[in-house]
mmCIF file of C-alpha atoms in Angstrom:
data_model
loop_
_atom_site.group_PDB
_atom_site.id
_atom_site.type_symbol
_atom_site.label_atom_id
_atom_site.label_comp_id
_atom_site.label_asym_id
_atom_site.label_seq_id
_atom_site.Cartn_x
_atom_site.Cartn_y
_atom_site.Cartn_z
ATOM 1 C CA MET A 1 0.000 0.000 0.000
ATOM 2 C CA ASP A 2 2.737 2.418 1.012
ATOM 3 C CA ARG A 3 4.742 1.532 -2.060
ATOM 4 C CA ARG A 4 1.790 2.281 -4.321
ATOM 5 C CA ARG A 5 1.269 5.651 -2.727
ATOM 6 C CA THR A 6 4.952 6.367 -2.939
ATOM 7 C CA GLY A 7 5.018 5.405 -6.605
ATOM 8 C CA SER A 8 2.039 7.574 -7.336
ATOM 9 C CA ARG A 9 3.614 10.579 -5.617
ATOM 10 C CA THR A 10 6.829 9.996 -7.537
ATOM 11 C CA ALA A 11 4.989 9.884 -10.846
ATOM 12 C CA LEU A 12 3.037 13.013 -9.958
ATOM 13 C CA ALA A 13 6.204 14.861 -9.063
ATOM 14 C CA ALA A 14 7.820 13.800 -12.280
ATOM 15 C CA SER A 15 4.862 15.082 -14.293
ATOM 16 C CA VAL A 16 4.955 18.407 -12.518
ATOM 17 C CA LEU A 17 8.671 18.695 -13.145
ATOM 18 C CA VAL A 18 8.278 17.980 -16.874
ATOM 19 C CA GLY A 19 5.528 20.551 -17.154
ATOM 20 C CA ALA A 20 7.608 23.111 -15.320
ATOM 21 C CA LEU A 21 10.619 22.482 -17.525
ATOM 22 C CA ALA A 22 8.478 22.927 -20.594
ATOM 23 C CA LEU A 23 7.191 26.288 -19.359
ATOM 24 C CA SER A 24 10.642 27.475 -18.313
ATOM 25 C CA GLY A 25 11.787 27.415 -21.976
ATOM 26 C CA CYS A 26 9.647 30.591 -22.695
ATOM 27 C CA GLY A 27 10.850 32.242 -19.480
ATOM 28 C CA GLY A 28 7.450 31.939 -17.817
ATOM 29 C CA ILE A 29 8.256 29.971 -14.562
ATOM 30 C CA THR A 30 11.369 29.553 -12.403
ATOM 31 C CA PHE A 31 11.961 27.238 -9.398
ATOM 32 C CA GLY A 32 14.200 27.611 -6.417
ATOM 33 C CA ARG A 33 15.896 30.907 -5.607
ATOM 34 C CA HIS A 34 14.431 34.005 -7.312
ATOM 35 C CA THR A 35 16.898 35.700 -9.596
ATOM 36 C CA ALA A 36 16.792 39.188 -10.879
ATOM 37 C CA ALA A 37 17.256 38.154 -14.488
ATOM 38 C CA THR A 38 17.821 34.952 -16.397
ATOM 39 C CA PRO A 39 21.196 35.059 -18.138
ATOM 40 C CA SER A 40 20.933 34.844 -21.869
ATOM 41 C CA ALA A 41 22.761 32.596 -24.235
ATOM 42 C CA ALA A 42 24.625 35.617 -25.533
ATOM 43 C CA GLN A 43 26.363 35.779 -22.096
ATOM 44 C CA GLY A 44 27.578 32.115 -22.349
ATOM 45 C CA THR A 45 25.410 30.617 -19.579
ATOM 46 C CA THR A 46 23.491 27.456 -20.459
ATOM 47 C CA SER A 47 20.337 26.511 -18.656
ATOM 48 C CA PRO A 48 20.687 23.105 -16.784
ATOM 49 C CA THR A 49 17.649 21.877 -18.607
ATOM 50 C CA ASP A 50 19.059 22.497 -22.082
ATOM 51 C CA SER A 51 20.476 18.958 -22.289
ATOM 52 C CA ALA A 52 17.322 17.342 -20.998
ATOM 53 C CA THR A 53 14.888 18.942 -23.393
ATOM 54 C CA THR A 54 14.810 19.694 -27.033
ATOM 55 C CA PRO A 55 15.021 23.413 -27.415
ATOM 56 C CA THR A 56 11.973 24.898 -28.950
ATOM 57 C CA SER A 57 12.496 26.845 -32.068
ATOM 58 C CA PRO A 58 11.934 30.450 -31.337
ATOM 59 C CA GLU A 59 9.086 32.027 -33.175
ATOM 60 C CA PRO A 60 10.401 33.930 -36.065
ATOM 61 C CA THR A 61 10.529 37.573 -35.362
ATOM 62 C CA THR A 62 8.321 39.282 -37.855
ATOM 63 C CA THR A 63 9.653 42.609 -38.839
ATOM 64 C CA ALA A 64 6.926 44.737 -40.188
ATOM 65 C CA GLU A 65 7.814 45.652 -43.697
ATOM 66 C CA PRO A 66 7.786 49.324 -44.194
ATOM 67 C CA THR A 67 4.738 50.364 -45.978
ATOM 68 C CA THR A 68 5.839 51.638 -49.326
ATOM 69 C CA THR A 69 3.561 54.355 -50.453
ATOM 70 C CA THR A 70 3.665 54.664 -54.164
ATOM 71 C CA VAL A 71 3.294 58.306 -54.951
ATOM 72 C CA THR A 72 1.992 58.819 -58.379
ATOM 73 C CA PRO A 73 3.318 62.148 -59.578
ATOM 74 C CA THR A 74 0.460 64.449 -59.982
ATOM 75 C CA THR A 75 0.457 66.248 -63.234
ATOM 76 C CA PRO A 76 -0.123 69.900 -62.389
ATOM 77 C CA THR A 77 -3.348 71.071 -63.741
ATOM 78 C CA THR A 78 -2.546 73.785 -66.196
ATOM 79 C CA THR A 79 -5.298 76.273 -66.501
ATOM 80 C CA ALA A 80 -5.042 77.835 -69.904
ATOM 81 C CA ALA A 81 -4.813 81.571 -69.677
ATOM 82 C CA PRO A 82 -7.994 83.030 -71.020
ATOM 83 C CA LYS A 83 -7.454 84.374 -74.462
ATOM 84 C CA PRO A 84 -8.263 88.022 -74.677
ATOM 85 C CA THR A 85 -11.467 88.512 -76.446
ATOM 86 C CA SER A 86 -10.712 90.448 -79.540
ATOM 87 C CA LYS A 87 -12.967 93.406 -79.414
ATOM 88 C CA PRO A 88 -14.137 94.670 -82.716
ATOM 89 C CA THR A 89 -12.472 97.922 -83.629
ATOM 90 C CA PRO A 90 -15.077 100.558 -82.983
ATOM 91 C CA LYS A 91 -15.958 102.439 -86.052
ATOM 92 C CA PRO A 92 -15.311 106.138 -85.674
ATOM 93 C CA THR A 93 -18.442 108.090 -85.158
ATOM 94 C CA PRO A 94 -18.930 110.122 -88.289
ATOM 95 C CA LYS A 95 -18.549 113.807 -87.665
ATOM 96 C CA PRO A 96 -21.854 115.534 -88.113
ATOM 97 C CA VAL A 97 -22.062 117.675 -91.200
ATOM 98 C CA PRO A 98 -22.161 121.316 -90.071
ATOM 99 C CA THR A 99 -25.214 123.325 -90.909
ATOM 100 C CA GLU A 100 -25.747 127.030 -91.313
ATOM 101 C CA GLY A 101 -24.870 128.904 -88.146
ATOM 102 C CA ASP A 102 -22.425 126.290 -86.858
ATOM 103 C CA THR A 103 -18.848 127.162 -85.965
ATOM 104 C CA LEU A 104 -16.493 125.832 -88.616
ATOM 105 C CA HIS A 105 -13.009 124.442 -88.011
ATOM 106 C CA ALA A 106 -10.292 123.024 -90.203
ATOM 107 C CA GLY A 107 -11.409 119.601 -91.430
ATOM 108 C CA ASP A 108 -15.129 120.374 -91.630
ATOM 109 C CA THR A 109 -16.862 119.552 -94.876
ATOM 110 C CA GLY A 110 -20.244 119.965 -96.474
ATOM 111 C CA PRO A 111 -22.548 122.366 -98.257
ATOM 112 C CA TYR A 112 -22.351 124.983 -95.521
ATOM 113 C CA VAL A 113 -18.547 125.079 -95.844
ATOM 114 C CA ARG A 114 -18.912 125.576 -99.593
ATOM 115 C CA GLN A 115 -21.381 128.391 -98.987
ATOM 116 C CA VAL A 116 -18.918 130.181 -96.696
ATOM 117 C CA GLN A 117 -16.097 129.703 -99.218
ATOM 118 C CA GLN A 118 -18.185 131.206 -101.984
ATOM 119 C CA ARG A 119 -19.079 134.204 -99.853
ATOM 120 C CA LEU A 120 -15.407 134.757 -98.942
ATOM 121 C CA SER A 121 -14.404 134.681 -102.626
ATOM 122 C CA ALA A 122 -17.168 137.124 -103.535
ATOM 123 C CA LEU A 123 -15.701 139.631 -101.048
ATOM 124 C CA GLY A 124 -12.178 139.113 -102.412
ATOM 125 C CA TYR A 125 -10.746 136.824 -99.699
ATOM 126 C CA TRP A 126 -8.844 134.342 -101.857
ATOM 127 C CA ASN A 127 -9.271 130.722 -100.800
ATOM 128 C CA GLY A 128 -8.855 128.787 -104.006
ATOM 129 C CA SER A 129 -11.843 126.870 -105.305
ATOM 130 C CA ALA A 130 -15.033 126.390 -103.296
ATOM 131 C CA ASP A 131 -14.731 122.628 -102.777
ATOM 132 C CA GLY A 132 -16.680 122.267 -99.529
ATOM 133 C CA VAL A 133 -13.562 121.310 -97.534
ATOM 134 C CA TYR A 134 -12.386 123.611 -94.742
ATOM 135 C CA GLY A 135 -8.659 123.348 -95.407
ATOM 136 C CA GLY A 136 -5.594 125.561 -95.117
ATOM 137 C CA LEU A 137 -6.635 128.055 -97.789
ATOM 138 C CA THR A 138 -10.025 128.574 -96.170
ATOM 139 C CA SER A 139 -8.334 129.077 -92.796
ATOM 140 C CA GLN A 140 -6.058 131.723 -94.378
ATOM 141 C CA ALA A 141 -9.040 133.501 -95.932
ATOM 142 C CA VAL A 142 -10.982 133.441 -92.661
ATOM 143 C CA MET A 143 -7.922 134.832 -90.858
ATOM 144 C CA ALA A 144 -7.690 137.660 -93.401
ATOM 145 C CA LEU A 145 -11.378 138.454 -92.785
ATOM 146 C CA GLN A 146 -10.783 138.449 -89.039
ATOM 147 C CA LYS A 147 -7.886 140.885 -89.466
ATOM 148 C CA ALA A 148 -9.986 143.210 -91.642
ATOM 149 C CA ALA A 149 -12.765 143.143 -89.007
ATOM 150 C CA GLY A 150 -10.392 143.607 -86.049
ATOM 151 C CA LEU A 151 -11.219 140.193 -84.562
ATOM 152 C CA GLY A 152 -9.106 137.499 -83.003
ATOM 153 C CA ARG A 153 -6.922 135.812 -85.621
ATOM 154 C CA ASP A 154 -7.412 132.072 -85.147
ATOM 155 C CA GLY A 155 -8.804 130.994 -88.536
ATOM 156 C CA VAL A 156 -11.949 129.536 -86.924
ATOM 157 C CA PHE A 157 -15.251 130.583 -88.426
ATOM 158 C CA GLY A 158 -17.198 131.440 -85.285
ATOM 159 C CA PRO A 159 -20.175 133.707 -84.572
ATOM 160 C CA ALA A 160 -18.280 137.036 -84.722
ATOM 161 C CA THR A 161 -16.515 136.043 -87.954
ATOM 162 C CA ARG A 162 -19.835 134.918 -89.417
ATOM 163 C CA ARG A 163 -21.353 138.329 -88.675
ATOM 164 C CA ALA A 164 -18.363 140.049 -90.320
ATOM 165 C CA LEU A 165 -18.865 137.917 -93.427
ATOM 166 C CA GLN A 166 -22.609 138.611 -93.483
ATOM 167 C CA ASN A 167 -21.900 142.349 -93.152
ATOM 168 C CA GLY A 168 -19.482 142.236 -96.088
ATOM 169 C CA VAL A 169 -16.450 143.565 -94.182
ATOM 170 C CA ARG A 170 -13.507 144.183 -96.510
ATOM 171 C CA PRO A 171 -10.563 146.627 -96.550
ATOM 172 C CA GLN A 172 -10.255 149.562 -98.921
ATOM 173 C CA SER A 173 -7.261 150.824 -100.892
ATOM 174 C CA ARG A 174 -5.315 153.736 -99.379
ATOM 175 C CA ILE A 175 -3.307 154.573 -102.485
ATOM 176 C CA GLY A 176 -5.655 153.951 -105.380
ATOM 177 C CA GLY A 177 -4.435 153.123 -108.861
ATOM 178 C CA SER A 178 -3.062 149.622 -109.438
ATOM 179 C CA GLY A 179 -0.461 147.700 -107.514
ATOM 180 C CA ILE A 180 0.177 145.820 -104.312
ATOM 181 C CA GLU A 181 -0.518 147.316 -100.895
ATOM 182 C CA ILE A 182 0.923 145.751 -97.742
ATOM 183 C CA ASP A 183 -0.931 146.828 -94.611
ATOM 184 C CA LYS A 184 1.447 146.086 -91.710
ATOM 185 C CA ALA A 185 -1.009 147.117 -89.009
ATOM 186 C CA ARG A 186 -3.607 144.598 -90.124
ATOM 187 C CA GLN A 187 -1.129 142.158 -91.675
ATOM 188 C CA LEU A 188 -2.946 142.073 -95.028
ATOM 189 C CA LEU A 189 -1.731 142.079 -98.624
ATOM 190 C CA LEU A 190 -4.147 143.787 -101.001
ATOM 191 C CA VAL A 191 -4.206 143.474 -104.774
ATOM 192 C CA VAL A 192 -5.519 146.780 -106.131
ATOM 193 C CA ARG A 193 -6.744 147.377 -109.655
ATOM 194 C CA GLY A 194 -8.101 150.736 -110.724
ATOM 195 C CA GLY A 195 -8.328 151.886 -107.124
ATOM 196 C CA ARG A 196 -10.410 148.885 -106.092
ATOM 197 C CA VAL A 197 -9.295 146.029 -103.914
ATOM 198 C CA THR A 198 -9.802 142.874 -105.971
ATOM 199 C CA MET A 199 -8.038 140.345 -103.766
ATOM 200 C CA ILE A 200 -7.131 140.101 -100.070
ATOM 201 C CA LEU A 201 -4.434 137.761 -98.734
ATOM 202 C CA ASN A 202 -3.291 136.938 -95.255
ATOM 203 C CA THR A 203 0.350 137.994 -94.797
ATOM 204 C CA SER A 204 3.033 138.095 -92.119
ATOM 205 C CA THR A 205 5.696 140.807 -92.169
ATOM 206 C CA GLY A 206 8.790 141.697 -90.089
ATOM 207 C CA SER A 207 8.561 140.631 -86.447
ATOM 208 C CA GLY A 208 10.480 143.643 -85.058
ATOM 209 C CA GLU A 209 12.861 141.320 -83.230
ATOM 210 C CA ARG A 210 16.661 141.459 -83.322
ATOM 211 C CA TYR A 211 18.528 138.770 -85.220
ATOM 212 C CA THR A 212 22.135 138.088 -86.294
ATOM 213 C CA SER A 213 23.099 136.934 -89.771
ATOM 214 C CA GLN A 214 26.510 136.801 -91.471
ATOM 215 C CA GLY A 215 28.100 138.634 -88.569
ATOM 216 C CA PHE A 216 25.605 141.531 -88.546
ATOM 217 C CA THR A 217 22.820 142.167 -86.056
ATOM 218 C CA ARG A 218 19.670 143.725 -87.442
ATOM 219 C CA THR A 219 16.022 144.291 -86.574
ATOM 220 C CA ALA A 220 13.418 142.315 -88.496
ATOM 221 C CA LEU A 221 11.495 145.148 -90.136
ATOM 222 C CA THR A 222 9.509 145.621 -93.312
ATOM 223 C CA PRO A 223 10.285 149.250 -94.283
ATOM 224 C CA SER A 224 7.350 151.435 -95.237
ATOM 225 C CA GLY A 225 7.365 153.259 -98.578
ATOM 226 C CA THR A 226 6.582 152.883 -102.236
ATOM 227 C CA PHE A 227 8.704 150.467 -104.245
ATOM 228 C CA SER A 228 8.518 148.432 -107.423
ATOM 229 C CA THR A 229 9.102 144.790 -108.199
ATOM 230 C CA PHE A 230 12.584 144.496 -109.731
ATOM 231 C CA ARG A 231 13.412 140.776 -109.577
ATOM 232 C CA ALA A 232 11.541 137.488 -109.583
ATOM 233 C CA VAL A 233 12.856 133.972 -108.928
ATOM 234 C CA ASN A 234 10.631 131.233 -110.272
ATOM 235 C CA HIS A 235 11.774 128.491 -107.873
ATOM 236 C CA LEU A 236 12.756 127.951 -104.250
ATOM 237 C CA ASP A 237 15.328 130.630 -103.472
ATOM 238 C CA LYS A 238 17.624 129.533 -100.647
ATOM 239 C CA GLY A 239 18.940 132.489 -98.667
ATOM 240 C CA PRO A 240 20.961 132.979 -95.454
ATOM 241 C CA LEU A 241 17.766 133.583 -93.480
ATOM 242 C CA GLY A 242 15.710 130.748 -94.932
ATOM 243 C CA ASP A 243 14.011 129.446 -98.036
ATOM 244 C CA LEU A 244 11.718 131.688 -100.086
ATOM 245 C CA TRP A 245 9.193 130.110 -102.437
ATOM 246 C CA ARG A 246 9.084 131.917 -105.834
ATOM 247 C CA PRO A 247 9.927 135.328 -104.389
ATOM 248 C CA ARG A 248 9.158 138.685 -105.994
ATOM 249 C CA TYR A 249 11.714 141.205 -104.684
ATOM 250 C CA PHE A 250 10.748 144.855 -104.305
ATOM 251 C CA ASN A 251 13.214 146.314 -101.772
ATOM 252 C CA GLY A 252 16.749 144.904 -101.696
ATOM 253 C CA GLY A 253 16.467 141.420 -100.154
ATOM 254 C CA ILE A 254 12.841 141.976 -99.105
ATOM 255 C CA ALA A 255 10.230 140.203 -101.171
ATOM 256 C CA VAL A 256 6.721 138.871 -101.276
ATOM 257 C CA HIS A 257 7.198 135.091 -101.203
ATOM 258 C CA GLY A 258 5.488 131.830 -100.388
ATOM 259 C CA ALA A 259 5.978 130.115 -97.031
ATOM 260 C CA GLY A 260 4.699 127.046 -95.278
ATOM 261 C CA ASN A 261 3.744 129.034 -92.180
ATOM 262 C CA VAL A 262 1.827 132.291 -92.379
ATOM 263 C CA PRO A 263 0.585 133.098 -88.863
ATOM 264 C CA GLY A 264 -1.778 135.868 -87.885
ATOM 265 C CA TYR A 265 1.019 138.035 -86.475
ATOM 266 C CA PRO A 266 4.350 139.527 -87.704
ATOM 267 C CA ALA A 267 6.901 136.708 -87.802
ATOM 268 C CA SER A 268 9.319 137.232 -90.725
ATOM 269 C CA HIS A 269 12.783 138.780 -91.041
ATOM 270 C CA GLY A 270 11.287 141.592 -93.172
ATOM 271 C CA CYS A 271 9.633 139.911 -96.147
ATOM 272 C CA ALA A 272 5.885 139.651 -96.652
ATOM 273 C CA ARG A 273 4.902 135.987 -96.414
ATOM 274 C CA VAL A 274 1.868 134.500 -98.130
ATOM 275 C CA SER A 275 0.895 130.841 -98.446
ATOM 276 C CA ASN A 276 2.664 128.774 -101.110
ATOM 277 C CA PRO A 277 -0.590 128.260 -103.100
ATOM 278 C CA ALA A 278 -1.235 132.032 -102.966
ATOM 279 C CA MET A 279 2.253 132.670 -104.356
ATOM 280 C CA ASP A 280 1.596 130.189 -107.147
ATOM 281 C CA MET A 281 -1.611 132.088 -107.921
ATOM 282 C CA ILE A 282 0.328 135.399 -108.064
ATOM 283 C CA TRP A 283 2.717 133.874 -110.584
ATOM 284 C CA ALA A 284 -0.076 132.262 -112.630
ATOM 285 C CA ASN A 285 -1.876 135.610 -112.977
ATOM 286 C CA ASP A 286 1.239 137.843 -113.188
ATOM 287 C CA ILE A 287 -0.115 139.898 -110.321
ATOM 288 C CA MET A 288 3.330 141.345 -109.401
ATOM 289 C CA PRO A 289 4.957 142.104 -112.752
ATOM 290 C CA ILE A 290 8.462 143.517 -112.953
ATOM 291 C CA GLY A 291 8.106 147.274 -112.525
ATOM 292 C CA GLY A 292 4.779 146.936 -110.707
ATOM 293 C CA ARG A 293 4.116 149.154 -107.706
ATOM 294 C CA VAL A 294 4.404 147.868 -104.173
ATOM 295 C CA THR A 295 3.352 150.149 -101.349
ATOM 296 C CA VAL A 296 4.029 149.330 -97.726
ATOM 297 C CA TYR A 297 2.349 151.234 -94.887
#
């Protein structure tokens, strides 16, 4: 009886020991004296149970593979710049055709312009042909009318100039007979035939300013007096003081000649300027013949 109990106890103890040894391989249970740490195989210490049991294969350590994020390059969205909308070129607003009573400026056209041109010609203010276009010749004629009427000299056909035209304002000859009269005070050149003024031109005479030419200093004057045309040059005459278009000389180097600029005030070195077309007209009609009288006052 005692032997059976002893054998049973021995078998039980052996089973417990085997179970304990199996658990001690994972480091879960220790017997005997408590130790602070179980030495590892890396330190060269072998557990006493290593020879009695088959070592269990350690579970493979699974290293988490780094998650590789595949970044698909994003193609930048290119927003096409909006193309400018081509705006249709606005058509210029046609200038209204002036009617009777309107103020006329250079560039105006129409029947009313032609009417004014015809009235100017009838009074003797030369402006070429009445073509209905308010150009340079019409501006010169209007300026001559303004000078004769004592108005502002801007070449614009405004209300005061219109009244002067309606009233038939025109200068009279001071000398009578036939010839050319140059009125310095009003800056007008008059063509006189038989004591009557037949044509009126805008002119610009000596400015009265000092100038130096060829080593001499002089005053830009148009001397008063009675002279006669003694020389004519039928082309552009280049002189030390400038170019003279088809000049007709009547006093030394002083002449009536064409110029590109004939303002409403004295501006020359002493000559009497008229427009180039007016000078062509003088030549075409032999208005200043050699020996013809020229009076300046």
